[in-house]
Amino acid sequence: MPCYAIDGVIPVVHPSAFVHPTAVLIGDVIVGPDCYIGPAASLRGDFGRIVLQQGVNVQDTCVVHGFPGSETVVETNGHIGHGAVLHGCVVRHDALVGMNAVVMDEAEVGAYSIVAACAFVRAGLKLPEKSLIAGLPAKVMRELSEDEIRWKLDGTRTYQVLSQRCHASLVEVAPLTEVEADRPRLEVDGPQTLIAAKRGG
């Protein structure tokens, strides 16, 4: 993985975490156990500290950064969807930030909450636990059900298993030139989409 020290500060990655080779880590970045960092993610600890606690996933093309002296923290089982931007904020344990959402400086996403895709969480906004948060600017829409909270945790566990799968079997290869007659399908346990789960499969 591209990993860079700056001013003598070196990123820290727990051995059980998986960081994709195209992700970039710079400076004061701490990646905890069982984390997954996806392709082309950028974690720039060149101004402030970035802390990912146990079991966090930061998916493809996410950007994590902050102002000088800031701390950007994703607590245990945090789930950061494709293309999201975190800037000097705190995502509490078991919360999810959806695809292409933005969480700004000194904002706080409450534990077990879900920030919807493309939401914009303004600087300094403190969001409660177990809430669905959506909009531009983001606001609390309603309380989450226990089924929705369980669904989110199932998705996060799937990424924790993905970290293990990547350590075990992810290798760079040349592509095939045509589809094999007996091409296998991936056998992966995990949750359905929330829409499918709500309609019962």
Short mmCIF file of C-alpha atoms in Angstrom, two decimals:
data_model
loop_
_atom_site.label_atom_id
_atom_site.label_comp_id
_atom_site.label_asym_id
_atom_site.label_seq_id
_atom_site.Cartn_x
_atom_site.Cartn_y
_atom_site.Cartn_z
CA MET A 1 0.00 0.00 0.00
CA PRO A 2 1.21 3.59 -0.54
CA CYS A 3 2.03 4.61 3.02
CA TYR A 4 3.89 7.83 3.81
CA ALA A 5 5.41 9.41 6.90
CA ILE A 6 5.29 13.18 7.26
CA ASP A 7 7.26 15.19 9.82
CA GLY A 8 8.43 11.83 11.18
CA VAL A 9 4.88 10.56 11.94
CA ILE A 10 4.21 7.12 10.44
CA PRO A 11 0.77 5.52 9.89
CA VAL A 12 -0.12 2.55 12.12
CA VAL A 13 -2.01 -0.44 10.68
CA HIS A 14 -2.98 -3.41 12.86
CA PRO A 15 -1.88 -6.73 11.29
CA SER A 16 -5.48 -8.00 11.12
CA ALA A 17 -6.64 -4.95 9.15
CA PHE A 18 -6.69 -5.01 5.34
CA VAL A 19 -5.67 -1.93 3.39
CA HIS A 20 -6.09 -2.20 -0.38
CA PRO A 21 -2.85 -1.60 -2.31
CA THR A 22 -4.35 1.44 -4.06
CA ALA A 23 -5.43 3.16 -0.83
CA VAL A 24 -3.17 5.95 0.47
CA LEU A 25 -2.26 6.53 4.12
CA ILE A 26 -0.31 9.63 5.13
CA GLY A 27 1.07 10.59 8.53
CA ASP A 28 -1.00 10.41 11.72
CA VAL A 29 -3.35 7.60 10.73
CA ILE A 30 -4.22 4.76 13.12
CA VAL A 31 -6.06 1.75 11.66
CA GLY A 32 -7.31 -0.68 14.30
CA PRO A 33 -7.95 -4.43 14.28
CA ASP A 34 -10.26 -6.03 11.71
CA CYS A 35 -10.63 -2.86 9.65
CA TYR A 36 -11.11 -2.81 5.88
CA ILE A 37 -9.83 0.09 3.74
CA GLY A 38 -11.08 -0.09 0.15
CA PRO A 39 -9.51 0.72 -3.22
CA ALA A 40 -8.50 4.35 -3.82
CA ALA A 41 -9.43 5.50 -0.31
CA SER A 42 -7.37 8.47 0.91
CA LEU A 43 -6.62 8.84 4.62
CA ARG A 44 -4.58 12.04 4.97
CA GLY A 45 -3.24 12.52 8.46
CA ASP A 46 -0.99 15.38 7.37
CA PHE A 47 -2.82 18.05 9.43
CA GLY A 48 -4.82 16.19 12.10
CA ARG A 49 -5.10 12.66 13.49
CA ILE A 50 -7.30 9.96 11.93
CA VAL A 51 -8.39 7.05 14.14
CA LEU A 52 -10.30 4.01 12.93
CA GLN A 53 -11.28 1.78 15.82
CA GLN A 54 -11.90 -1.97 15.65
CA GLY A 55 -13.97 -3.38 12.81
CA VAL A 56 -14.36 -0.15 10.83
CA ASN A 57 -14.69 -0.21 7.05
CA VAL A 58 -13.82 2.75 4.84
CA GLN A 59 -14.87 1.85 1.32
CA ASP A 60 -13.71 2.73 -2.20
CA THR A 61 -12.73 6.36 -2.96
CA CYS A 62 -13.55 7.69 0.52
CA VAL A 63 -11.62 10.74 1.73
CA VAL A 64 -10.76 11.21 5.41
CA HIS A 65 -9.02 14.45 6.45
CA GLY A 66 -9.24 17.36 8.87
CA PHE A 67 -7.98 20.82 9.80
CA PRO A 68 -4.71 21.26 11.71
CA GLY A 69 -5.01 19.91 15.24
CA SER A 70 -8.28 18.10 14.50
CA GLU A 71 -9.13 14.48 15.17
CA THR A 72 -11.29 12.48 12.79
CA VAL A 73 -12.55 9.36 14.59
CA VAL A 74 -14.64 6.42 13.43
CA GLU A 75 -15.54 4.31 16.44
CA THR A 76 -15.94 0.53 16.65
CA ASN A 77 -17.99 -1.04 13.83
CA GLY A 78 -18.27 2.25 11.96
CA HIS A 79 -19.28 1.77 8.33
CA ILE A 80 -18.28 4.39 5.73
CA GLY A 81 -19.86 3.86 2.31
CA HIS A 82 -18.34 4.32 -1.14
CA GLY A 83 -17.20 7.85 -1.91
CA ALA A 84 -18.04 9.40 1.47
CA VAL A 85 -16.02 12.32 2.86
CA LEU A 86 -15.22 12.68 6.57
CA HIS A 87 -13.55 15.92 7.64
CA GLY A 88 -12.57 16.48 11.26
CA CYS A 89 -15.69 14.73 12.59
CA VAL A 90 -16.66 11.85 14.88
CA VAL A 91 -18.69 8.83 13.76
CA ARG A 92 -19.81 7.01 16.91
CA HIS A 93 -19.82 3.24 17.29
CA ASP A 94 -22.02 1.13 15.03
CA ALA A 95 -23.03 4.12 12.87
CA LEU A 96 -23.14 4.13 9.07
CA VAL A 97 -22.28 7.00 6.71
CA GLY A 98 -23.83 6.30 3.32
CA MET A 99 -22.40 6.53 -0.17
CA ASN A 100 -21.21 10.00 -1.24
CA ALA A 101 -22.32 11.56 2.05
CA VAL A 102 -20.23 14.36 3.59
CA VAL A 103 -19.70 14.82 7.35
CA MET A 104 -18.04 18.13 8.19
CA ASP A 105 -15.79 19.46 10.94
CA GLU A 106 -16.79 18.94 14.58
CA ALA A 107 -19.97 17.16 13.56
CA GLU A 108 -20.89 14.00 15.45
CA VAL A 109 -22.94 11.10 14.11
CA GLY A 110 -24.63 9.29 17.00
CA ALA A 111 -24.14 5.61 17.75
CA TYR A 112 -26.23 3.18 15.66
CA SER A 113 -27.37 6.00 13.36
CA ILE A 114 -27.47 5.88 9.56
CA VAL A 115 -26.54 8.90 7.44
CA ALA A 116 -28.26 8.40 4.09
CA ALA A 117 -26.44 8.42 0.77
CA CYS A 118 -25.56 11.92 -0.50
CA ALA A 119 -26.48 13.63 2.78
CA PHE A 120 -24.55 16.72 3.90
CA VAL A 121 -23.92 16.91 7.65
CA ARG A 122 -22.94 20.51 8.41
CA ALA A 123 -20.05 21.49 10.65
CA GLY A 124 -20.73 21.23 14.37
CA LEU A 125 -24.02 19.32 14.06
CA LYS A 126 -24.52 16.76 16.87
CA LEU A 127 -26.81 13.98 15.72
CA PRO A 128 -28.58 11.60 18.13
CA GLU A 129 -28.30 7.83 18.43
CA LYS A 130 -30.40 5.35 16.45
CA SER A 131 -31.55 7.92 13.90
CA LEU A 132 -32.02 8.02 10.14
CA ILE A 133 -30.34 11.21 8.91
CA ALA A 134 -30.84 12.51 5.39
CA GLY A 135 -30.93 15.63 3.24
CA LEU A 136 -29.04 18.75 2.15
CA PRO A 137 -28.47 19.93 4.81
CA ALA A 138 -28.95 16.70 6.78
CA LYS A 139 -31.59 16.43 9.48
CA VAL A 140 -33.07 13.66 11.58
CA MET A 141 -35.89 11.97 9.70
CA ARG A 142 -36.96 9.37 12.27
CA GLU A 143 -35.75 6.80 14.78
CA LEU A 144 -34.34 3.58 13.36
CA SER A 145 -36.02 0.24 14.04
CA GLU A 146 -34.15 -2.59 15.74
CA ASP A 147 -34.35 -4.52 12.44
CA GLU A 148 -32.60 -1.67 10.62
CA ILE A 149 -29.89 -1.51 13.28
CA ARG A 150 -29.38 -5.28 12.99
CA TRP A 151 -29.26 -4.99 9.18
CA LYS A 152 -26.50 -2.39 9.41
CA LEU A 153 -24.44 -4.56 11.79
CA ASP A 154 -24.79 -7.55 9.44
CA GLY A 155 -23.38 -5.41 6.61
CA THR A 156 -20.47 -4.27 8.75
CA ARG A 157 -19.67 -7.87 9.72
CA THR A 158 -19.61 -8.75 6.02
CA TYR A 159 -16.83 -6.19 5.55
CA GLN A 160 -14.94 -7.56 8.55
CA VAL A 161 -15.06 -10.97 6.88
CA LEU A 162 -14.00 -9.35 3.59
CA SER A 163 -10.84 -8.15 5.32
CA GLN A 164 -10.06 -11.77 6.19
CA ARG A 165 -10.93 -12.94 2.66
CA CYS A 166 -8.60 -10.35 1.16
CA HIS A 167 -5.71 -11.42 3.40
CA ALA A 168 -6.36 -15.03 2.39
CA SER A 169 -7.00 -14.81 -1.35
CA LEU A 170 -6.76 -11.36 -2.96
CA VAL A 171 -3.99 -11.41 -5.57
CA GLU A 172 -3.18 -9.26 -8.57
CA VAL A 173 -3.73 -11.14 -11.84
CA ALA A 174 -3.95 -10.55 -15.58
CA PRO A 175 -7.56 -10.55 -16.84
CA LEU A 176 -8.90 -13.44 -18.88
CA THR A 177 -9.68 -12.74 -22.51
CA GLU A 178 -13.02 -14.57 -22.46
CA VAL A 179 -15.53 -15.97 -19.98
CA GLU A 180 -14.91 -19.58 -18.94
CA ALA A 181 -17.72 -22.07 -19.67
CA ASP A 182 -17.88 -23.10 -16.01
CA ARG A 183 -17.18 -19.69 -14.48
CA PRO A 184 -17.73 -19.86 -10.70
CA ARG A 185 -19.85 -17.43 -8.72
CA LEU A 186 -18.74 -15.97 -5.40
CA GLU A 187 -20.39 -17.70 -2.46
CA VAL A 188 -20.66 -14.91 0.11
CA ASP A 189 -22.93 -14.81 3.14
CA GLY A 190 -24.28 -11.40 4.01
CA PRO A 191 -27.36 -9.21 4.21
CA GLN A 192 -29.75 -8.41 1.38
CA THR A 193 -30.41 -4.85 0.39
CA LEU A 194 -32.63 -3.07 2.90
CA ILE A 195 -35.42 -2.90 0.30
CA ALA A 196 -35.29 -6.68 -0.24
CA ALA A 197 -35.15 -7.32 3.51
CA LYS A 198 -38.26 -5.15 4.10
CA ARG A 199 -40.28 -7.01 1.48
CA GLY A 200 -39.21 -10.35 2.92
CA GLY A 201 -36.67 -11.40 0.28
#
